[in-house]
């Protein structure tokens, strides 16, 4: 196995995307919203406009950099909400069992049986477009896997000696869950969270493409695709570059998540050694 | 022993599952005075560990305490609320386990795990608690305690980890320490060190110890009084020296004669080690009379029909047998 290729490639891609988002104000040559100039509309990529311009003459490169901010905010923010919800439900269900476990497991299965994008679509329709509603819609619809992993990890962890010992030392239930159980399942939960970020970015693009995500003229990779749809024949660069950005980000996050899982799995580690 | 620290009277533990109920522990009584070390001996499955768990209120269904009383400083533990019981656990009554390998949280430095006790039970700040943790680690004779507090459990040997467990258990100066086979998982030289350490610390602090073991050698070394359990009954409860000199219950006698002794030889050279015939009955079909009756060479008609009662042997001891010696 040697070098962990997926972790390295994924990590590099993620770092590049994060750098692009953070450094957007300095890297972008143009303002992504204000610098519209119909005289420059639909220009192919050249030395001045690296990724060409869109139908309103805005620089696609600059808009992609600012779009990365939206994608990462949505990816990280919604996954944070998902992970917290999943952990609270999953750990408490596994720890207490009984009717609470039945209820949570039922709810998890229900969530898994509804396509999460359709669910998010319904929430967006109620809340209206915008970043906060995106975070809520995507943050409430994708916690089932985290919840399942947290529940099953808790079931095995609670029979561990140190959890039993903590009980005899007078630890309360909340303290046991926070100090003995949670830290010992952080590996798999982290992997799920990373993989989920890629899903959230795709969902954001899909929702923005449908006009329910980020409201134009603020750029997001999804609504850039919507704008470019009509130009796909005369100005394909306006669609290709946001598409490539989405592809590379999701690829990077998935490779990183996979690499993390391999790296955290002790069996894989022994195989390497 | 006028005012015992822990006074267990007629403790009864049942296994209740799916409408049927089996008795696991019955009529177990013993008392531990302040600072005294009491041994509880018996083979696997005789009920010594669940007796200990009952004492800290951690019996989980299907096991329930269905009778008797456990008085700790005059207070019946079986009547305390879950909240009151939790305040006692780790604080006034602490427990250490057989497996030092698994009893520590692998992701937390040992110093933090000790410090947590001060935060939890004494309301100390983390800063104070970390300092006290270094002292606690020093008291269990871990070298370079100010460095060792930062170690994770996997960086320590089994003996070191058991010392850490003792430091955690004794952190709040409990009145009673329950040690459930504390040295079984350790090798013999480390075992001796740990036992010596426990004895010294508990003597210095006046902590009473309930030592649970199946190793009579350990009990003989550590305890003044001992209770011998068989199949959920207390067979015999007496001072250790009396038990070793004149075992009254046939089970105790069998247990002692099954101990290998160095240099013990019969008239024809090597002597076969004595064993107790038969096996412990399953919990579902305990005999109606004396529970040792099927394996006992002194059994008679009365043993099959009636449960033996406690017979006072004087010198603060009793035996539960119709045909005791």
PDB file of C-alpha atoms in Angstrom, chain A residues 161-162 164-165 167-172 175 179-180 183-184, chain B residues 86 89-90 97 102-107 116-117 120-121 168:
ATOM      1  CA  UNK A 161     -14.758  -2.294  30.861  1.00  0.00           C
ATOM      2  CA  UNK A 162     -14.062   1.407  31.150  1.00  0.00           C
ATOM      3  CA  UNK A 164     -18.676  -0.141  33.380  1.00  0.00           C
ATOM      4  CA  UNK A 165     -15.865   1.157  35.586  1.00  0.00           C
ATOM      5  CA  UNK A 167     -20.447   3.721  36.454  1.00  0.00           C
ATOM      6  CA  UNK A 168     -18.935   2.285  39.613  1.00  0.00           C
ATOM      7  CA  UNK A 169     -17.012   5.539  40.063  1.00  0.00           C
ATOM      8  CA  UNK A 170     -20.213   7.560  40.216  1.00  0.00           C
ATOM      9  CA  UNK A 171     -20.205   9.066  36.718  1.00  0.00           C
ATOM     10  CA  UNK A 172     -23.651  10.248  35.606  1.00  0.00           C
ATOM     11  CA  UNK A 175     -20.808  12.348  31.654  1.00  0.00           C
ATOM     12  CA  UNK A 179     -16.309  11.422  28.108  1.00  0.00           C
ATOM     13  CA  UNK A 180     -16.304   7.646  27.644  1.00  0.00           C
ATOM     14  CA  UNK A 183     -14.450  10.181  21.967  1.00  0.00           C
ATOM     15  CA  UNK A 184     -14.181   6.473  21.174  1.00  0.00           C
TER      16      UNK A 184
ATOM     17  CA  UNK B  86     -24.505   7.845  42.481  1.00  0.00           C
ATOM     18  CA  UNK B  89     -20.304   5.543  44.216  1.00  0.00           C
ATOM     19  CA  UNK B  90     -16.692   6.441  43.621  1.00  0.00           C
ATOM     20  CA  UNK B  97     -11.806  -4.590  38.737  1.00  0.00           C
ATOM     21  CA  UNK B 102      -9.927  -2.554  29.740  1.00  0.00           C
ATOM     22  CA  UNK B 103     -11.029  -0.565  32.783  1.00  0.00           C
ATOM     23  CA  UNK B 104      -9.364   2.679  31.663  1.00  0.00           C
ATOM     24  CA  UNK B 105     -10.613   4.876  28.847  1.00  0.00           C
ATOM     25  CA  UNK B 106      -8.085   4.375  26.027  1.00  0.00           C
ATOM     26  CA  UNK B 107      -8.471   7.924  24.683  1.00  0.00           C
ATOM     27  CA  UNK B 116     -12.097  13.611  36.956  1.00  0.00           C
ATOM     28  CA  UNK B 117     -12.837  12.038  40.362  1.00  0.00           C
ATOM     29  CA  UNK B 120     -16.935  14.911  39.991  1.00  0.00           C
ATOM     30  CA  UNK B 121     -17.112  14.330  43.738  1.00  0.00           C
ATOM     31  CA  UNK B 168      -8.732   6.534  40.887  1.00  0.00           C
TER      32      UNK B 168
END
